[in-house]
Structures are given as structure tokens and as C-alpha cells.
mmCIF file of C-alpha atoms and ligand atoms in Angstrom:
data_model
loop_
_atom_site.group_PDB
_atom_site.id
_atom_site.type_symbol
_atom_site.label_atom_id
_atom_site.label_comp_id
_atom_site.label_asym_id
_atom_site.label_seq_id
_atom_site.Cartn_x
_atom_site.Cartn_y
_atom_site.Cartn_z
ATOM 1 C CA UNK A 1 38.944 246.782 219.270
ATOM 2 C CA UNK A 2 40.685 245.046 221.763
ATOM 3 C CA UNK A 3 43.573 242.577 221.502
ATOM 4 C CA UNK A 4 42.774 239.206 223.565
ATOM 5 C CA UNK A 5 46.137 237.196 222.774
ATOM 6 C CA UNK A 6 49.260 237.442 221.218
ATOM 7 C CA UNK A 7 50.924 234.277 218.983
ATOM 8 C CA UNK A 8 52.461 231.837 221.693
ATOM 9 C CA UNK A 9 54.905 229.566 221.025
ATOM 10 C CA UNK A 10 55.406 227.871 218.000
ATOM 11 C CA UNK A 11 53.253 224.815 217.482
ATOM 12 C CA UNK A 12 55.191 222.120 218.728
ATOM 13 C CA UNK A 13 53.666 219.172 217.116
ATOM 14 C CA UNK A 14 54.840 220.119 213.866
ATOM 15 C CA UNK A 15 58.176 218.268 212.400
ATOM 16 C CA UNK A 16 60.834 220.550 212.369
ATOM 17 C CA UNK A 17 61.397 220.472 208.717
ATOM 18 C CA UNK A 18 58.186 221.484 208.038
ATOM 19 C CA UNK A 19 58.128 224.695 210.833
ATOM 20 C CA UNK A 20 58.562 227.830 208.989
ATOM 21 C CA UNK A 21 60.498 230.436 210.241
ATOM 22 C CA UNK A 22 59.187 233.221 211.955
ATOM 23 C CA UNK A 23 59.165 235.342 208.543
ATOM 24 C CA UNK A 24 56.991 232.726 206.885
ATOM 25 C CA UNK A 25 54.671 232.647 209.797
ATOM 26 C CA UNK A 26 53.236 236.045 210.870
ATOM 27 C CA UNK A 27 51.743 237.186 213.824
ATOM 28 C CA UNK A 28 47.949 236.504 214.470
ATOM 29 C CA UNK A 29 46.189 238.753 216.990
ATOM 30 C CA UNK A 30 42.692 237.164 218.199
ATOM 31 C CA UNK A 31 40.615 240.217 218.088
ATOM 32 C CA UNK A 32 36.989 240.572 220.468
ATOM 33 C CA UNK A 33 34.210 239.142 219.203
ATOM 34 C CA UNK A 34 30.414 239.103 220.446
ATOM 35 C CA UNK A 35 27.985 236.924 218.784
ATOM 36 C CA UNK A 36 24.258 235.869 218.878
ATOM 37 C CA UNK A 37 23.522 231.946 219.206
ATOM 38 C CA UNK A 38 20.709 230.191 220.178
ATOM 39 C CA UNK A 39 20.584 227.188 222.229
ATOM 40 C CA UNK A 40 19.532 224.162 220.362
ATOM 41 C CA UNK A 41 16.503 223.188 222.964
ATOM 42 C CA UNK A 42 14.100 222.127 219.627
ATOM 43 C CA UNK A 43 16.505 221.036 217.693
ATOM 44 C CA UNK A 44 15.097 217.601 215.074
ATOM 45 C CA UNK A 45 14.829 216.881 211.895
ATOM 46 C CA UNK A 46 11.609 217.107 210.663
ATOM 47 C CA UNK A 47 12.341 218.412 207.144
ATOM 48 C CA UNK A 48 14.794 218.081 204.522
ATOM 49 C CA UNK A 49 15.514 221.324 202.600
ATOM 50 C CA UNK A 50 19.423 220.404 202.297
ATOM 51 C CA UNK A 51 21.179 217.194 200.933
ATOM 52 C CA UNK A 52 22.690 216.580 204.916
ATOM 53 C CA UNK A 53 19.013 216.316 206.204
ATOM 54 C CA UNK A 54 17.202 212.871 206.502
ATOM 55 C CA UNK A 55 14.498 213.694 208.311
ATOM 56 C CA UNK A 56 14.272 209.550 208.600
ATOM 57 C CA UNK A 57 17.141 209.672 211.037
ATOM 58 C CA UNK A 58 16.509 210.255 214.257
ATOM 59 C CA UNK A 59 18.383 212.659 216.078
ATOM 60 C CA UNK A 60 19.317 213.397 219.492
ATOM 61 C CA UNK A 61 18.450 216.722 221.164
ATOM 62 C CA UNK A 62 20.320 216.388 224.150
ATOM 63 C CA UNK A 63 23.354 215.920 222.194
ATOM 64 C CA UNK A 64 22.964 218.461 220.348
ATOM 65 C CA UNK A 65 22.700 220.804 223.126
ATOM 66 C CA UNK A 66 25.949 219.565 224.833
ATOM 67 C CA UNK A 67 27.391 220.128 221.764
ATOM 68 C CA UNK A 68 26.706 223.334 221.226
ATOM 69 C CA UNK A 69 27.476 224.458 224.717
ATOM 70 C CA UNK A 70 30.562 222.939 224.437
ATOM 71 C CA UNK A 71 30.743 225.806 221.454
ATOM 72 C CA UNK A 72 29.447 228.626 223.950
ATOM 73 C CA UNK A 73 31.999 228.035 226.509
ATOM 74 C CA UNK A 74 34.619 227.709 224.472
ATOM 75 C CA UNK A 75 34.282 231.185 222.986
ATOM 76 C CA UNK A 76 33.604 232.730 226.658
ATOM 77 C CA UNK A 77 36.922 230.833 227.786
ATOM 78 C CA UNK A 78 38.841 232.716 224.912
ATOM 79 C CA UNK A 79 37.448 235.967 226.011
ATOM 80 C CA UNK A 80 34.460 236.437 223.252
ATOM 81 C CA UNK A 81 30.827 237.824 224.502
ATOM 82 C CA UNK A 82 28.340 235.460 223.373
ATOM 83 C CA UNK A 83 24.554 237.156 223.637
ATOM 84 C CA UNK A 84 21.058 234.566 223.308
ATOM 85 C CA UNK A 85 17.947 234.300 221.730
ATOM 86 C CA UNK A 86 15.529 232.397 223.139
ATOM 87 C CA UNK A 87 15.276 229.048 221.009
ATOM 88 C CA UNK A 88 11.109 228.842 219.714
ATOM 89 C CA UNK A 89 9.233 225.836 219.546
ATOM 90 C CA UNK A 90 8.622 224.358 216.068
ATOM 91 C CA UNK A 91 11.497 226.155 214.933
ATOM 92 C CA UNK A 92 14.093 223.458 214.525
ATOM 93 C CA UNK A 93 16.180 225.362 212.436
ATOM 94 C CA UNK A 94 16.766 228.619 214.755
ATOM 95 C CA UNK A 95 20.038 227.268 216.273
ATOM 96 C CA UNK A 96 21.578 228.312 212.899
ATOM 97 C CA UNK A 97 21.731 231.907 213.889
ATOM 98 C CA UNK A 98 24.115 232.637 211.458
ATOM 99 C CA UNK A 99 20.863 232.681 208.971
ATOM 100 C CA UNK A 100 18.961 235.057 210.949
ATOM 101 C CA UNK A 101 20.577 238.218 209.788
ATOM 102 C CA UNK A 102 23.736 240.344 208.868
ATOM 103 C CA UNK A 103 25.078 243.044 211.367
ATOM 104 C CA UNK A 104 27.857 246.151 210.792
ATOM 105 C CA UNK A 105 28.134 249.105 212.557
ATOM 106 C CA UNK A 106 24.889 248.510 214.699
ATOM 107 C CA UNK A 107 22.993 248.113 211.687
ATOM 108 C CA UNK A 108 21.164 244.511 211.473
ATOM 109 C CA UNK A 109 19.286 243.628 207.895
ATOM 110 C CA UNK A 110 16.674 241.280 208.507
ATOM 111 C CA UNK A 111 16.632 238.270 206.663
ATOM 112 C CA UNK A 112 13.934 236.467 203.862
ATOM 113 C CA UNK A 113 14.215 232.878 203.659
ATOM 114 C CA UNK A 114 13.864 231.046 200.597
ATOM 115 C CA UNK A 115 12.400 228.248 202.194
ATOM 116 C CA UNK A 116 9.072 228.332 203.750
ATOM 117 C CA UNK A 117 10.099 226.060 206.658
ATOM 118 C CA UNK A 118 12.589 228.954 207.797
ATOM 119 C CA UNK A 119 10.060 231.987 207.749
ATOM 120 C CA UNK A 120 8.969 231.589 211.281
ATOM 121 C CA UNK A 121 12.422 232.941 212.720
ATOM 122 C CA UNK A 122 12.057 236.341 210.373
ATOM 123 C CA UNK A 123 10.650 238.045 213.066
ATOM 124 C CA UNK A 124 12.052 237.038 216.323
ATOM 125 C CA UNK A 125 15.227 237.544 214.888
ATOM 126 C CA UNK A 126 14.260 240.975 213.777
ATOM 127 C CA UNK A 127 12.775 241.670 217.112
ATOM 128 C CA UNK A 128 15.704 240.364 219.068
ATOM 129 C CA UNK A 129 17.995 243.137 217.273
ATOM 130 C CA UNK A 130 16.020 245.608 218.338
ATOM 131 C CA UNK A 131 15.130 244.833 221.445
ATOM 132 C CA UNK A 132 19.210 244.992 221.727
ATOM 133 C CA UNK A 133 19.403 248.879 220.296
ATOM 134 C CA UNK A 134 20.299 247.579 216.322
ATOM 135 C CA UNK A 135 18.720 249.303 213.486
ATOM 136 C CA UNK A 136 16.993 246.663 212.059
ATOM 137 C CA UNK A 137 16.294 246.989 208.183
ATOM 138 C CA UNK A 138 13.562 245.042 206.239
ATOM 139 C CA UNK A 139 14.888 242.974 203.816
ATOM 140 C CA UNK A 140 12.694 243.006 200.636
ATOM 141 C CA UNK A 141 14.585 240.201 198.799
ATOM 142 C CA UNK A 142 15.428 236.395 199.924
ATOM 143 C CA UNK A 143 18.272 236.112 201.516
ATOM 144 C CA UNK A 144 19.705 234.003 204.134
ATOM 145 C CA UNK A 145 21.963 236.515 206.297
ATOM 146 C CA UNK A 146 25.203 235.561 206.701
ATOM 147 C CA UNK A 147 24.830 232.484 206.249
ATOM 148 C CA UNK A 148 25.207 233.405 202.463
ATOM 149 C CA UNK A 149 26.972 237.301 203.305
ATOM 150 C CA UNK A 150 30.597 237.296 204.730
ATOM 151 C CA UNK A 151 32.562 240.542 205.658
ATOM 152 C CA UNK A 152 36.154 240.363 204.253
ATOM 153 C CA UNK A 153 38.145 243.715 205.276
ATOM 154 C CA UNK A 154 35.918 246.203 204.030
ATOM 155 C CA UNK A 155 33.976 243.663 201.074
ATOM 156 C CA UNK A 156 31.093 241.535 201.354
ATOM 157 C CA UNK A 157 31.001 238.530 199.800
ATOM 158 C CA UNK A 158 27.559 237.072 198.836
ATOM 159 C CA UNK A 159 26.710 233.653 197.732
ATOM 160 C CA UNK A 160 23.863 232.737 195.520
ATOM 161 C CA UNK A 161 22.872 229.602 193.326
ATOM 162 C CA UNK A 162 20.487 227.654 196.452
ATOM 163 C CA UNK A 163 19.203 230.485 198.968
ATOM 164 C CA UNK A 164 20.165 233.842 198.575
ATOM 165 C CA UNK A 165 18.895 235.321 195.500
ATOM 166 C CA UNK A 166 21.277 237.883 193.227
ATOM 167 C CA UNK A 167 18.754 240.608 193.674
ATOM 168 C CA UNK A 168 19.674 240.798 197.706
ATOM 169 C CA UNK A 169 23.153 241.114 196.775
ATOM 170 C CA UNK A 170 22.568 245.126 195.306
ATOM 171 C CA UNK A 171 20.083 245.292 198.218
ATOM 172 C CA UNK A 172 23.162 244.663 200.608
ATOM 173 C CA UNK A 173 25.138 247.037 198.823
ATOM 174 C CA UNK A 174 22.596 249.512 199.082
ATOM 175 C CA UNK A 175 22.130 248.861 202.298
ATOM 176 C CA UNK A 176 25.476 248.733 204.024
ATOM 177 C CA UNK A 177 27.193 250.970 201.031
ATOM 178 C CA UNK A 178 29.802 248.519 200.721
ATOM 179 C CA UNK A 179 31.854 246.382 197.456
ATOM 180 C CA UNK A 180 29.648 243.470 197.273
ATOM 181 C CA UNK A 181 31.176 240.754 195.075
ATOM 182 C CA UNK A 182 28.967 238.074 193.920
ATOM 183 C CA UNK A 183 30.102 234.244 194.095
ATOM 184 C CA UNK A 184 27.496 231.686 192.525
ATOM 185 C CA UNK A 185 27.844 228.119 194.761
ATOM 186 C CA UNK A 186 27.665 224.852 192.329
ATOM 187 C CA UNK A 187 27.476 221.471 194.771
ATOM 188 C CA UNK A 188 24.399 221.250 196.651
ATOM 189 C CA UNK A 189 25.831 220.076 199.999
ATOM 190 C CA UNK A 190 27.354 223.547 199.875
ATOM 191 C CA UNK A 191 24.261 225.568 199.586
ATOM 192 C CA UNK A 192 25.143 228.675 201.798
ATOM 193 C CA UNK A 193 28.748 230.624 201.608
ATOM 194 C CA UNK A 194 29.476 230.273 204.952
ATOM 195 C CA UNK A 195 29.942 226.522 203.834
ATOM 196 C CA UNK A 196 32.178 226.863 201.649
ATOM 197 C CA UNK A 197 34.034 230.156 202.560
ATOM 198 C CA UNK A 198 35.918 230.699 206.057
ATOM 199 C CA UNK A 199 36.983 234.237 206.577
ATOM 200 C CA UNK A 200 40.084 234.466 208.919
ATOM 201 C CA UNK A 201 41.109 238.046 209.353
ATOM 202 C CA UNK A 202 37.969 239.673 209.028
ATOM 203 C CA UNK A 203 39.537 242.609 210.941
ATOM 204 C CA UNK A 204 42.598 245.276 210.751
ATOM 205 C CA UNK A 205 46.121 244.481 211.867
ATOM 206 C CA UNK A 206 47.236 246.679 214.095
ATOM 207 C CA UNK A 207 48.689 249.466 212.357
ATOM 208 C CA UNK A 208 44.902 249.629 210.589
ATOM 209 C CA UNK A 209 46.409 247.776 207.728
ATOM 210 C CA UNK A 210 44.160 245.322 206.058
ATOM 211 C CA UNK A 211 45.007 242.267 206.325
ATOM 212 C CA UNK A 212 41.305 240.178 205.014
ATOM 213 C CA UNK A 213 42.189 236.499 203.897
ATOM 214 C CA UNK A 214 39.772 233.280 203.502
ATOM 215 C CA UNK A 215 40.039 229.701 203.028
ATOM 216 C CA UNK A 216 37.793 228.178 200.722
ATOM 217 C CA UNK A 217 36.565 225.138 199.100
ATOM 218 C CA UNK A 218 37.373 225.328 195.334
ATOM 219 C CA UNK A 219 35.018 222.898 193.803
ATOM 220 C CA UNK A 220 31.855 224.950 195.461
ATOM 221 C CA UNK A 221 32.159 227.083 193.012
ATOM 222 C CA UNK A 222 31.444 227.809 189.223
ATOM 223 C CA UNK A 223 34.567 229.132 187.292
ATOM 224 C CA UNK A 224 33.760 232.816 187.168
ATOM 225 C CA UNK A 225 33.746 233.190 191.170
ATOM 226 C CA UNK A 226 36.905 230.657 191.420
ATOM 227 C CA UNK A 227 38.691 233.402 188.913
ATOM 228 C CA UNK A 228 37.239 236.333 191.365
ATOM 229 C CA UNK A 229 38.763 234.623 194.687
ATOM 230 C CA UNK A 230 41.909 233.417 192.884
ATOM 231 C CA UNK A 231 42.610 237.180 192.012
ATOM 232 C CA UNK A 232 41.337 238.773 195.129
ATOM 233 C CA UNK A 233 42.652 236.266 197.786
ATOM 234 C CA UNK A 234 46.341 235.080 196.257
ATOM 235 C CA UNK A 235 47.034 234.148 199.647
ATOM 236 C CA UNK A 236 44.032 232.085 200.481
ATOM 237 C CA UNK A 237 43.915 228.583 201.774
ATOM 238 C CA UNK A 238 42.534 226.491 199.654
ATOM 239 C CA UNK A 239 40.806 223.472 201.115
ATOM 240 C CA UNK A 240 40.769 219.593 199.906
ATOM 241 C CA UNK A 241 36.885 218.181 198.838
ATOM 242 C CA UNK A 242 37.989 215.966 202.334
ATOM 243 C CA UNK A 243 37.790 218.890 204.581
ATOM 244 C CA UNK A 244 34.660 220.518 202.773
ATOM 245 C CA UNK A 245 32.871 217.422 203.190
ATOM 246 C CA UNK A 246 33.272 218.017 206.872
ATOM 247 C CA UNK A 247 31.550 221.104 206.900
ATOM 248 C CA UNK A 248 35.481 222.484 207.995
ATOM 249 C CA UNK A 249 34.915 225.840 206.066
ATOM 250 C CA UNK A 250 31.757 226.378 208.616
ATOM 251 C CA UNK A 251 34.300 227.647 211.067
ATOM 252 C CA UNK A 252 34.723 230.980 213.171
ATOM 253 C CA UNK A 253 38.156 232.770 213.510
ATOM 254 C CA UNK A 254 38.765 236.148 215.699
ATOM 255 C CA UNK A 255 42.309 236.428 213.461
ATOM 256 C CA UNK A 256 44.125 234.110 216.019
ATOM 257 C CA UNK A 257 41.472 230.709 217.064
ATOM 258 C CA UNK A 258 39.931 229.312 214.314
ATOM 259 C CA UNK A 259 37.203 227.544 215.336
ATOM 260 C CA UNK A 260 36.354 223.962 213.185
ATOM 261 C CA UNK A 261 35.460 220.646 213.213
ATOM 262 C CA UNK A 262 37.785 218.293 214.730
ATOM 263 C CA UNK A 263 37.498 216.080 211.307
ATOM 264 C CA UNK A 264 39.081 218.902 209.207
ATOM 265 C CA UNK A 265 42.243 217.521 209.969
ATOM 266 C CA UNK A 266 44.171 218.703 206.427
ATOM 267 C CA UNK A 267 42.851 222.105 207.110
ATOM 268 C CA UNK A 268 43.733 221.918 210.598
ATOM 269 C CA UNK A 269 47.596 221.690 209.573
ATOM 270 C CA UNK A 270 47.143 224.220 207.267
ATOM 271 C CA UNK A 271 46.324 226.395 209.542
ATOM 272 C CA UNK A 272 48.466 225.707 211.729
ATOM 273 C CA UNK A 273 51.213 226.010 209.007
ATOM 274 C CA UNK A 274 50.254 229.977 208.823
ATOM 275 C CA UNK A 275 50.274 230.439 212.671
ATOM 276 C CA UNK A 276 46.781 230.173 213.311
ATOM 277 C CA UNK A 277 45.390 228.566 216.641
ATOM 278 C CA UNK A 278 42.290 225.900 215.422
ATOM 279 C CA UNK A 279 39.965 224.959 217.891
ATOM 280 C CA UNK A 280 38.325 221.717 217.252
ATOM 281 C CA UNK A 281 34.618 222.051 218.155
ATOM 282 C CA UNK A 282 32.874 218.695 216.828
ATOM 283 C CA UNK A 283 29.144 219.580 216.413
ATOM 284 C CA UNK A 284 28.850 216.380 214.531
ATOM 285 C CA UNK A 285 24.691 216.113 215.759
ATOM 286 C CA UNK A 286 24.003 219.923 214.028
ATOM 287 C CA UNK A 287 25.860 218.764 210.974
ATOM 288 C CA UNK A 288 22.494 216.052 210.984
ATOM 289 C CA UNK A 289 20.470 219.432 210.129
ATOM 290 C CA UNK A 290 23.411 220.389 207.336
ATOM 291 C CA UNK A 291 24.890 223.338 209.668
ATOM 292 C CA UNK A 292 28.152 223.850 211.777
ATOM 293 C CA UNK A 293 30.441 226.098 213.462
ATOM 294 C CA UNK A 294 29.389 229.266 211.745
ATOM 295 C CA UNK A 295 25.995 228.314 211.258
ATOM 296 C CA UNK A 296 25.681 228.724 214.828
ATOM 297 C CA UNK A 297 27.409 231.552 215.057
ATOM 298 C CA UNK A 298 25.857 235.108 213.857
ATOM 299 C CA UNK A 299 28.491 237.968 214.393
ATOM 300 C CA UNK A 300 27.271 241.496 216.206
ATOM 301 C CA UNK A 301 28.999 243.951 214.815
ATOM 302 C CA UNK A 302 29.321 247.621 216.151
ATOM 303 C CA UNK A 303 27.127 249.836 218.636
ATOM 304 C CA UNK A 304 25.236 248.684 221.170
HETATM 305 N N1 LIG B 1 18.886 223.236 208.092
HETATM 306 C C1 LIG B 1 19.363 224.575 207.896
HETATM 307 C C2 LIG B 1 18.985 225.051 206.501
HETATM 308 O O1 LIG B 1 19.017 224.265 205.598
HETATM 309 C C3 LIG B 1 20.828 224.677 208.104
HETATM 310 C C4 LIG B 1 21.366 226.061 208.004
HETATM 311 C C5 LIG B 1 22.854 226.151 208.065
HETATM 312 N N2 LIG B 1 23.275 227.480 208.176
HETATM 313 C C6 LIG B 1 24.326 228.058 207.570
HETATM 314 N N3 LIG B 1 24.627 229.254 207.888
HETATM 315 N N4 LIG B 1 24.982 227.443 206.645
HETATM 316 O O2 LIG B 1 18.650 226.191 206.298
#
């Protein structure tokens, strides 16, 4: 894996009180990333399967598109390799690519929505993999990609309680032969993990030491899973019910630039605090259709 950029200088827009010193504030490397996103061309609202959507409301495409490209040239600027699908008519919901499957090592499983309106992107998400030299696996239980399956280190962590049903979380065990732990989402507006879960170092520290930590919205979840990420993640941020009702867990990180919204400003700090780099991306017209940062934003992981 390649290194793209070092920690620069300290944040200077911080009061000096408040800066911690440089043993408080480790070193973040941004790490290469390539990801799949589609361009949101037939983007609307036509449907509501998610409290955010009013189908009512109208919406505005073009917007949406600048938008999002203003989210595709923001990761080429830092360096990041950003592959396409071709966005399908009637398919509103494609631009969420994050749903469309899960990816390590070169191995892609295929995704099962729970909701009828998403079925139509199954296969041209399937197809794109392999078009692209991924073994793509059939997924036999519903489940929303990772959307609701996030890579931590070496874990995955797997939501369920709207889309993804328990039953795909052994499957993606089986599957990738990995620790899947289980986290069961509560509030409706947070109905994938990827909503209420931001992984920041999904990657080694040089060194190959892991180094995994989240952020995440505490009141998402029920009070088994908070017990499982207190333990697991001591270090994790934990976000205020203002910043998760921003959609600012939907974010992207490469270990260094954390991509969220620009309204996430209490999370913002806090990352900055732990000498992270956000990147305020406002996709305020996808949040219309209940998705964000992430939810545009599928990772590729491995082989190609
Ligand atoms: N309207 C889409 C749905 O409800 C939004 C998906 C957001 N994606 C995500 N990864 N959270 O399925």
C-alpha cells in the first residue's frame, strides 16, 4: 500500500490551549484508496423506503450531480482512484454504491436487497465486478453490502435491525473467513451501519501494526452492541445525536482525510483534535434520498 501524505502542520485554527501536544496527537498516514461510484444522472425521489425520503419533495438532479462530482474530484485531487458504473435508468437509488456490494482481496459478494425497489441494481453491480476481474459471490441472504458491512483491521462489522438480515452476517463470515461481530441499529433514520459507524483507520500503520478505530453514533444502537463497541473501540469517537442527524458518520477516511458533511461541525473538531484532516463534502441533495458520503462510496479492495 502506498503512503499519499504525511501529517502537515498542526491545525492552526485551533486555540492554543486546546492543541495537544505532539504525544497526544499521533501521526495519520492517508493510505491509497480506489473506489466504485456511480454518477447520480437518475437520481429522484420516487419512493420512500427510509424516514429521509419524501418522495413529495421535489428534488433536483442537476444538483445532485454537481454534488457528487464535487465528491469525485476531490478524492482524485488527494490521490485516490475512483472507477464508474454506468448510472441505469429507473434506478434512482444506484448512486449509493456503497449498497451494491462488499469487496476484500479481489473477492466481491453480491448483494440482496431487502427492499424490492433496490433489486434492479443486483445484477449490474454483480456484472460490473466481473467485468473488472473480481470474484463475484452470490449472496443467498439479504443484505445491503457495505452499506450495512464495514472492515475494521481485520473484523467486519455488520449491522442489522432495518436491511441486512442476521443470517448474512455468518454468510459473510463464511464467505470472507473473517470475525464478524454483529451490531443491531435501533433509530430508523439510521437504518444502515455505514450511518451510524465511520471507520477511520481501516488499514495497518506502518510497522503492520493495527491500528482500526471508528467513530460512532451511540444512540443508533441497542445496549448489547453499545457494550461490544465500548469494549472493542476504547478509543473511539463518539459522536453527538447533532452530528448523526447530519448523516456525519456517512463519511470516508484513507487514515489521514476524513471525508464528511460540512454540517458535522462537533465531529469536525473532534477530528481534528486527534490529527485527522476532514474534508467537508456537502451532498446535502443525496441526503434527500437518506444517503451520504459513504453511501456513495463502495471501497475495491485487493487484485485487479
Ligand atoms: N435510498 C437509499 C436506500 O434507502 C439510500 C441508501 C443509502 N446507502 C447507505 N449506504 N447508507 O436504500
Amino acid at each position: 500500500m502506498s503512503t499519499l501524505r504525511q501529517n502537515p502542520e498542526p491545525v492552526a485554527d485551533r486555540a492554543p490551549e486546546a492543541r495537544p501536544t505532539g504525544a497526544e496527537r499521533p501521526t495519520r498516514i492517508a493510505q491509497h484508496r480506489r473506489y466504485l461510484m456511480c454518477a447520480p444522472e437518475y437520481f429522484t425521489v420516487s419512493y420512500r423506503i427510509n424516514p429521509w425520503m419524501e418522495p413529495a419533495k421535489p428534488t433536483d438532479t442537476a444538483k445532485a450531480v454537481e454534488q457528487w462530482q464535487t465528491l469525485y474530484d476531490t478524492y482524485l485531487a488527494l490521490g485516490h482512484e475512483v472507477e464508474l458504473i454506468d448510472p441505469v435508468e429507473g434506478l434512482p437509488d444506484m448512486v449509493y454504491t456503497a449498497n451494491g456490494g462488499f469487496i476484500i482481496d479481489g473477492r466481491a459478494l453480491g448483494v440482496r436487497f431487502r427492499v424490492d425497489e433496490r433489486r434492479g441494481e443486483e445484477r449490474p453491480f454483480m456484472d460490473w465486478f466481473a467485468a473488472h476481474g473480481f470474484e463475484v459471490i452470490e449472496p443467498v441472504e439479504v443484505q445491503e453490502g457495505e452499506g450495512d458491512f464495514l472492515l475494521v483491521g481485520d473484523t467486519i462489522l455488520a449491522g442489522t435491525g432495518f436491511r441486512s438480515v442476521g443470517d448474512s452476517h455468518s454468510e459473510v463470515a463464511r464467505v470472507f473467513d473473517r470475525e464478524v461481530v454483529s451490531l443491531r441499529l435501533v433509530d430508523p433514520r439510521f437504518y444502515h451501519l455505514d450511518t451510524a459507524i465511520s471507520v477511520l483507520d481501516p488499514v495497518e500503520s506502518p510497522g503492520g501494526v493495527e491500528r482500526a478505530n471508528i467513530a460512532y453514533l451511540p444512540s443508533a444502537f441497542d445496549e448489547a452492541s453499545l457494550a461490544v463497541l465500548r469494549e472493542r473501540y476504547p478509543d473511539a469517537i463518539q459522536v453527538s445525536d447533532a452530528d448523526g442527524a447530519v448523516f456525519g458518520l456517512n463519511s470516508a477516511s484513507d487514515g489521514y482525510n476524513v471525508f464528511i458533511s460540512p454540517r458535522a461541525t462537533g465531529f469536525e473538531q473532534q477530528l481534528r483534535e486527534r490529527g485527522y484532516n476532514p474534508v467537508l463534502i456537502d451532498l446535502s441533495e443525496l441526503l434527500l434520498g437518506g444517503g451520504g458520503i459513504k453511501c456513495c462510496t463502495l471501497e475495491l479492495r485487493g487484485k485487479r
